[in-house]
mmCIF file of N, CA and C in Angstrom:
data_model
loop_
_atom_site.group_PDB
_atom_site.id
_atom_site.type_symbol
_atom_site.label_atom_id
_atom_site.label_comp_id
_atom_site.label_asym_id
_atom_site.label_seq_id
_atom_site.Cartn_x
_atom_site.Cartn_y
_atom_site.Cartn_z
ATOM 1 N N LYS A 1 11.904 -10.287 -27.318
ATOM 2 C CA LYS A 1 10.961 -9.803 -26.334
ATOM 3 C C LYS A 1 9.774 -10.756 -26.215
ATOM 4 N N TRP A 2 9.415 -11.409 -27.270
ATOM 5 C CA TRP A 2 8.276 -12.326 -27.234
ATOM 6 C C TRP A 2 8.514 -13.407 -26.214
ATOM 7 N N SER A 3 9.731 -13.931 -26.108
ATOM 8 C CA SER A 3 10.018 -14.994 -25.155
ATOM 9 C C SER A 3 9.827 -14.528 -23.719
ATOM 10 N N VAL A 4 10.200 -13.259 -23.433
ATOM 11 C CA VAL A 4 10.021 -12.727 -22.089
ATOM 12 C C VAL A 4 8.526 -12.667 -21.769
ATOM 13 N N ASN A 5 7.731 -12.170 -22.649
ATOM 14 C CA ASN A 5 6.288 -12.100 -22.399
ATOM 15 C C ASN A 5 5.686 -13.468 -22.194
ATOM 16 N N LYS A 6 6.156 -14.410 -22.970
ATOM 17 C CA LYS A 6 5.684 -15.770 -22.831
ATOM 18 C C LYS A 6 6.084 -16.344 -21.450
ATOM 19 N N TRP A 7 7.229 -16.010 -20.987
ATOM 20 C CA TRP A 7 7.714 -16.487 -19.690
ATOM 21 C C TRP A 7 6.908 -15.873 -18.538
ATOM 22 N N VAL A 8 6.593 -14.582 -18.647
ATOM 23 C CA VAL A 8 5.846 -13.910 -17.588
ATOM 24 C C VAL A 8 4.434 -14.466 -17.451
ATOM 25 N N ARG A 9 3.815 -14.843 -18.561
ATOM 26 C CA ARG A 9 2.432 -15.348 -18.504
ATOM 27 C C ARG A 9 2.360 -16.710 -19.179
ATOM 28 N N ASN A 10 2.921 -17.693 -18.495
ATOM 29 C CA ASN A 10 2.929 -19.038 -19.062
ATOM 30 C C ASN A 10 1.914 -19.983 -18.443
ATOM 31 N N LYS A 11 0.968 -19.445 -17.668
ATOM 32 C CA LYS A 11 -0.029 -20.282 -17.031
ATOM 33 C C LYS A 11 -1.398 -19.925 -17.670
ATOM 34 N N ALA A 12 -2.225 -20.915 -17.824
ATOM 35 C CA ALA A 12 -3.524 -20.701 -18.475
ATOM 36 C C ALA A 12 -4.368 -19.694 -17.656
ATOM 37 N N TRP A 13 -5.086 -18.825 -18.358
ATOM 38 C CA TRP A 13 -5.944 -17.849 -17.718
ATOM 39 C C TRP A 13 -7.030 -18.545 -16.950
ATOM 40 N N GLY A 14 -7.391 -18.005 -15.785
ATOM 41 C CA GLY A 14 -8.499 -18.572 -15.040
ATOM 42 C C GLY A 14 -8.068 -19.676 -14.061
ATOM 43 N N THR A 15 -6.793 -20.081 -14.065
ATOM 44 C CA THR A 15 -6.389 -21.115 -13.131
ATOM 45 C C THR A 15 -5.960 -20.465 -11.830
ATOM 46 N N PRO A 16 -6.182 -21.123 -10.718
ATOM 47 C CA PRO A 16 -5.805 -20.530 -9.429
ATOM 48 C C PRO A 16 -4.265 -20.461 -9.256
ATOM 49 N N PRO A 17 -3.784 -19.517 -8.412
ATOM 50 C CA PRO A 17 -2.361 -19.493 -8.208
ATOM 51 C C PRO A 17 -1.826 -20.711 -7.549
ATOM 52 N N ALA A 18 -0.577 -21.023 -7.778
ATOM 53 C CA ALA A 18 0.041 -22.200 -7.142
ATOM 54 C C ALA A 18 0.162 -21.948 -5.652
ATOM 55 N N PRO A 19 0.158 -23.013 -4.854
ATOM 56 C CA PRO A 19 0.334 -22.840 -3.379
ATOM 57 C C PRO A 19 1.767 -22.293 -3.132
ATOM 58 N N TRP A 20 1.871 -21.479 -2.072
ATOM 59 C CA TRP A 20 3.187 -20.941 -1.692
ATOM 60 C C TRP A 20 4.079 -22.052 -1.172
ATOM 61 N N SER A 21 5.326 -22.046 -1.566
ATOM 62 C CA SER A 21 6.279 -23.046 -1.155
ATOM 63 C C SER A 21 7.512 -22.324 -0.588
ATOM 64 N N PRO A 22 7.616 -22.120 0.735
ATOM 65 C CA PRO A 22 8.753 -21.389 1.310
ATOM 66 C C PRO A 22 10.080 -22.077 1.089
ATOM 67 N N GLU A 23 10.046 -23.339 0.762
ATOM 68 C CA GLU A 23 11.307 -24.085 0.482
ATOM 69 C C GLU A 23 11.656 -24.168 -0.983
ATOM 70 N N HIS A 24 10.979 -23.401 -1.849
ATOM 71 C CA HIS A 24 11.230 -23.449 -3.269
ATOM 72 C C HIS A 24 12.656 -23.000 -3.545
ATOM 73 N N PRO A 25 13.418 -23.736 -4.342
ATOM 74 C CA PRO A 25 14.857 -23.423 -4.570
ATOM 75 C C PRO A 25 15.064 -22.061 -5.220
ATOM 76 N N ALA A 26 14.104 -21.554 -5.966
ATOM 77 C CA ALA A 26 14.280 -20.233 -6.636
ATOM 78 C C ALA A 26 14.371 -19.117 -5.549
ATOM 79 N N LEU A 27 13.698 -19.260 -4.409
ATOM 80 C CA LEU A 27 13.770 -18.245 -3.378
ATOM 81 C C LEU A 27 15.162 -18.094 -2.891
ATOM 82 N N LYS A 28 15.833 -19.191 -2.675
ATOM 83 C CA LYS A 28 17.233 -19.171 -2.198
ATOM 84 C C LYS A 28 18.138 -18.678 -3.328
ATOM 85 N N ARG A 29 17.915 -19.152 -4.509
ATOM 86 C CA ARG A 29 18.750 -18.805 -5.675
ATOM 87 C C ARG A 29 18.758 -17.295 -5.936
ATOM 88 N N PHE A 30 17.605 -16.637 -5.755
ATOM 89 C CA PHE A 30 17.498 -15.211 -6.018
ATOM 90 C C PHE A 30 17.694 -14.346 -4.768
ATOM 91 N N GLY A 31 18.009 -15.004 -3.628
ATOM 92 C CA GLY A 31 18.321 -14.263 -2.427
ATOM 93 C C GLY A 31 17.091 -13.636 -1.762
ATOM 94 N N TRP A 32 15.929 -14.225 -1.948
ATOM 95 C CA TRP A 32 14.702 -13.686 -1.307
ATOM 96 C C TRP A 32 14.774 -13.912 0.190
ATOM 97 N N ARG A 33 14.471 -12.906 0.935
ATOM 98 C CA ARG A 33 14.395 -12.995 2.407
ATOM 99 C C ARG A 33 13.042 -12.489 2.873
ATOM 100 N N ASN A 34 12.488 -13.100 3.854
ATOM 101 C CA ASN A 34 11.241 -12.633 4.426
ATOM 102 C C ASN A 34 11.516 -11.406 5.239
ATOM 103 N N GLN A 35 10.912 -10.279 4.780
ATOM 104 C CA GLN A 35 11.125 -8.998 5.464
ATOM 105 C C GLN A 35 10.419 -8.888 6.789
ATOM 106 N N ASN A 36 9.528 -9.850 7.125
ATOM 107 C CA ASN A 36 8.741 -9.758 8.319
ATOM 108 C C ASN A 36 9.136 -10.766 9.375
ATOM 109 N N ASP A 37 10.319 -11.305 9.280
ATOM 110 C CA ASP A 37 10.822 -12.260 10.287
ATOM 111 C C ASP A 37 9.861 -13.391 10.563
ATOM 112 N N GLY A 38 9.228 -13.930 9.497
ATOM 113 C CA GLY A 38 8.319 -15.022 9.636
ATOM 114 C C GLY A 38 6.879 -14.657 9.968
ATOM 115 N N GLN A 39 6.642 -13.372 10.214
ATOM 116 C CA GLN A 39 5.263 -12.915 10.477
ATOM 117 C C GLN A 39 4.564 -12.617 9.171
ATOM 118 N N ASP A 40 3.264 -12.768 9.145
ATOM 119 C CA ASP A 40 2.494 -12.384 7.968
ATOM 120 C C ASP A 40 2.550 -10.879 7.781
ATOM 121 N N ALA A 41 2.514 -10.456 6.585
ATOM 122 C CA ALA A 41 2.510 -9.022 6.264
ATOM 123 C C ALA A 41 1.106 -8.434 6.561
ATOM 124 N N PRO A 42 1.077 -7.231 7.138
ATOM 125 C CA PRO A 42 -0.235 -6.628 7.398
ATOM 126 C C PRO A 42 -0.872 -6.193 6.091
ATOM 127 N N CYS A 43 -2.200 -6.078 6.156
ATOM 128 C CA CYS A 43 -2.960 -5.612 4.957
ATOM 129 C C CYS A 43 -4.111 -4.709 5.449
ATOM 130 N N HIS A 44 -4.619 -3.944 4.560
ATOM 131 C CA HIS A 44 -5.782 -3.078 4.862
ATOM 132 C C HIS A 44 -7.032 -3.836 4.445
ATOM 133 N N ILE A 45 -8.047 -3.712 5.289
ATOM 134 C CA ILE A 45 -9.367 -4.317 4.955
ATOM 135 C C ILE A 45 -10.414 -3.224 5.207
ATOM 136 N N SER A 46 -11.397 -3.178 4.345
ATOM 137 C CA SER A 46 -12.426 -2.153 4.459
ATOM 138 C C SER A 46 -13.757 -2.813 4.711
ATOM 139 N N PHE A 47 -14.534 -2.221 5.618
ATOM 140 C CA PHE A 47 -15.862 -2.708 5.926
ATOM 141 C C PHE A 47 -16.873 -1.647 5.558
ATOM 142 N N GLN A 48 -17.963 -2.018 4.893
ATOM 143 C CA GLN A 48 -18.990 -1.063 4.501
ATOM 144 C C GLN A 48 -20.330 -1.485 5.120
ATOM 145 N N ASN A 49 -20.980 -0.537 5.778
ATOM 146 C CA ASN A 49 -22.233 -0.785 6.429
ATOM 147 C C ASN A 49 -23.354 -0.284 5.464
ATOM 148 N N GLY A 50 -24.148 -1.217 4.962
ATOM 149 C CA GLY A 50 -25.244 -0.876 4.090
ATOM 150 C C GLY A 50 -26.577 -0.748 4.785
ATOM 151 N N PHE A 51 -26.574 -0.829 6.109
ATOM 152 C CA PHE A 51 -27.792 -0.766 6.884
ATOM 153 C C PHE A 51 -28.155 0.681 7.272
ATOM 154 N N ALA A 52 -29.373 0.869 7.722
ATOM 155 C CA ALA A 52 -29.888 2.168 8.118
ATOM 156 C C ALA A 52 -29.586 2.454 9.578
ATOM 157 N N ALA A 53 -28.733 1.694 10.205
ATOM 158 C CA ALA A 53 -28.363 1.867 11.623
ATOM 159 C C ALA A 53 -26.881 1.543 11.770
ATOM 160 N N PRO A 54 -26.230 2.085 12.802
ATOM 161 C CA PRO A 54 -24.822 1.744 13.031
ATOM 162 C C PRO A 54 -24.627 0.280 13.356
ATOM 163 N N VAL A 55 -23.488 -0.278 13.066
ATOM 164 C CA VAL A 55 -23.132 -1.624 13.421
ATOM 165 C C VAL A 55 -21.791 -1.614 14.195
ATOM 166 N N THR A 56 -21.535 -2.669 14.953
ATOM 167 C CA THR A 56 -20.303 -2.785 15.713
ATOM 168 C C THR A 56 -19.435 -3.827 15.041
ATOM 169 N N LEU A 57 -18.172 -3.483 14.840
ATOM 170 C CA LEU A 57 -17.197 -4.433 14.234
ATOM 171 C C LEU A 57 -16.438 -5.119 15.359
ATOM 172 N N LEU A 58 -16.423 -6.426 15.363
ATOM 173 C CA LEU A 58 -15.710 -7.208 16.375
ATOM 174 C C LEU A 58 -14.626 -8.039 15.708
ATOM 175 N N TRP A 59 -13.523 -8.204 16.425
ATOM 176 C CA TRP A 59 -12.416 -9.098 15.983
ATOM 177 C C TRP A 59 -12.576 -10.365 16.785
ATOM 178 N N ILE A 60 -12.558 -11.522 16.128
ATOM 179 C CA ILE A 60 -12.709 -12.849 16.810
ATOM 180 C C ILE A 60 -11.288 -13.355 17.005
ATOM 181 N N SER A 61 -10.833 -13.442 18.273
ATOM 182 C CA SER A 61 -9.530 -13.968 18.553
ATOM 183 C C SER A 61 -9.632 -15.391 19.151
ATOM 184 N N SER A 62 -8.516 -15.970 19.521
ATOM 185 C CA SER A 62 -8.554 -17.313 20.075
ATOM 186 C C SER A 62 -9.173 -17.369 21.486
ATOM 187 N N VAL A 63 -9.279 -16.201 22.147
ATOM 188 C CA VAL A 63 -9.825 -16.150 23.501
ATOM 189 C C VAL A 63 -11.154 -15.455 23.582
ATOM 190 N N GLY A 64 -11.731 -15.043 22.459
ATOM 191 C CA GLY A 64 -13.018 -14.370 22.472
ATOM 192 C C GLY A 64 -13.080 -13.308 21.432
ATOM 193 N N THR A 65 -14.049 -12.396 21.649
ATOM 194 C CA THR A 65 -14.224 -11.275 20.721
ATOM 195 C C THR A 65 -13.827 -9.961 21.370
ATOM 196 N N GLN A 66 -13.342 -9.042 20.520
ATOM 197 C CA GLN A 66 -12.916 -7.728 21.000
ATOM 198 C C GLN A 66 -13.560 -6.662 20.091
ATOM 199 N N GLN A 67 -14.247 -5.679 20.686
ATOM 200 C CA GLN A 67 -14.863 -4.645 19.923
ATOM 201 C C GLN A 67 -13.805 -3.745 19.349
ATOM 202 N N LEU A 68 -13.849 -3.486 18.025
ATOM 203 C CA LEU A 68 -12.865 -2.632 17.360
ATOM 204 C C LEU A 68 -13.375 -1.237 17.134
ATOM 205 N N THR A 69 -14.585 -1.140 16.567
ATOM 206 C CA THR A 69 -15.096 0.168 16.212
ATOM 207 C C THR A 69 -16.609 0.069 15.898
ATOM 208 N N THR A 70 -17.232 1.201 15.755
ATOM 209 C CA THR A 70 -18.579 1.261 15.318
ATOM 210 C C THR A 70 -18.600 1.903 13.904
ATOM 211 N N ILE A 71 -19.359 1.276 13.013
ATOM 212 C CA ILE A 71 -19.457 1.810 11.658
ATOM 213 C C ILE A 71 -20.824 2.487 11.539
ATOM 214 N N PRO A 72 -20.834 3.796 11.209
ATOM 215 C CA PRO A 72 -22.128 4.481 11.126
ATOM 216 C C PRO A 72 -22.978 3.940 9.970
ATOM 217 N N GLN A 73 -24.284 4.285 10.045
ATOM 218 C CA GLN A 73 -25.161 3.837 8.925
ATOM 219 C C GLN A 73 -24.631 4.330 7.617
ATOM 220 N N GLN A 74 -24.640 3.443 6.636
ATOM 221 C CA GLN A 74 -24.134 3.702 5.284
ATOM 222 C C GLN A 74 -22.685 4.179 5.284
ATOM 223 N N GLY A 75 -21.919 3.879 6.331
ATOM 224 C CA GLY A 75 -20.541 4.326 6.450
ATOM 225 C C GLY A 75 -19.527 3.241 6.139
ATOM 226 N N LYS A 76 -18.274 3.619 6.118
ATOM 227 C CA LYS A 76 -17.165 2.713 5.850
ATOM 228 C C LYS A 76 -16.114 2.907 6.910
ATOM 229 N N LYS A 77 -15.383 1.868 7.176
ATOM 230 C CA LYS A 77 -14.242 1.885 8.129
ATOM 231 C C LYS A 77 -13.128 0.985 7.544
ATOM 232 N N ALA A 78 -11.900 1.469 7.631
ATOM 233 C CA ALA A 78 -10.749 0.674 7.208
ATOM 234 C C ALA A 78 -10.054 0.155 8.448
ATOM 235 N N GLN A 79 -9.420 -0.978 8.351
ATOM 236 C CA GLN A 79 -8.796 -1.633 9.501
ATOM 237 C C GLN A 79 -7.554 -2.339 9.031
ATOM 238 N N MET A 80 -6.490 -2.332 9.828
ATOM 239 C CA MET A 80 -5.312 -3.134 9.533
ATOM 240 C C MET A 80 -5.613 -4.568 9.976
ATOM 241 N N SER A 81 -5.123 -5.546 9.260
ATOM 242 C CA SER A 81 -5.383 -6.941 9.624
ATOM 243 C C SER A 81 -4.250 -7.809 9.105
ATOM 244 N N TYR A 82 -4.354 -9.103 9.401
ATOM 245 C CA TYR A 82 -3.400 -10.093 8.936
ATOM 246 C C TYR A 82 -4.156 -11.284 8.374
ATOM 247 N N ASP A 83 -3.547 -12.065 7.552
ATOM 248 C CA ASP A 83 -4.165 -13.279 6.982
ATOM 249 C C ASP A 83 -4.651 -14.160 8.112
ATOM 250 N N GLY A 84 -5.850 -14.606 8.009
ATOM 251 C CA GLY A 84 -6.443 -15.530 9.009
ATOM 252 C C GLY A 84 -7.264 -14.863 10.072
ATOM 253 N N HIS A 85 -7.213 -13.517 10.174
ATOM 254 C CA HIS A 85 -8.058 -12.834 11.174
ATOM 255 C C HIS A 85 -9.506 -12.990 10.779
ATOM 256 N N ARG A 86 -10.349 -13.100 11.810
ATOM 257 C CA ARG A 86 -11.791 -13.250 11.577
ATOM 258 C C ARG A 86 -12.502 -12.092 12.236
ATOM 259 N N PHE A 87 -13.606 -11.637 11.622
ATOM 260 C CA PHE A 87 -14.353 -10.507 12.133
ATOM 261 C C PHE A 87 -15.811 -10.870 12.199
ATOM 262 N N GLN A 88 -16.531 -10.132 13.048
ATOM 263 C CA GLN A 88 -17.987 -10.290 13.169
ATOM 264 C C GLN A 88 -18.577 -8.916 13.199
ATOM 265 N N VAL A 89 -19.789 -8.767 12.652
ATOM 266 C CA VAL A 89 -20.499 -7.503 12.691
ATOM 267 C C VAL A 89 -21.794 -7.695 13.421
ATOM 268 N N LYS A 90 -22.061 -6.804 14.419
ATOM 269 C CA LYS A 90 -23.298 -6.887 15.198
ATOM 270 C C LYS A 90 -24.105 -5.616 14.968
ATOM 271 N N ALA A 91 -25.428 -5.803 14.822
ATOM 272 C CA ALA A 91 -26.332 -4.642 14.647
ATOM 273 C C ALA A 91 -26.726 -4.143 16.034
#
């Protein structure tokens, strides 16, 4: 069992993860398939307003900004997003 534990954690603590390599031979060897047909997987992101007034959450797209929601004073809002999406908050 010691060798399994050594294999699971064989990288020095505090080092950044290795860059993703979609052509890595182990992916093919173990039959890994992208479940999202090449699309990034969605994730949840949470925004917290620490101000004493409501703020507006905007999504910045390639063609401009789009208002998503208003976050009340001292409130929180959760949003679905994807890697690379950018947001802006306006008071």
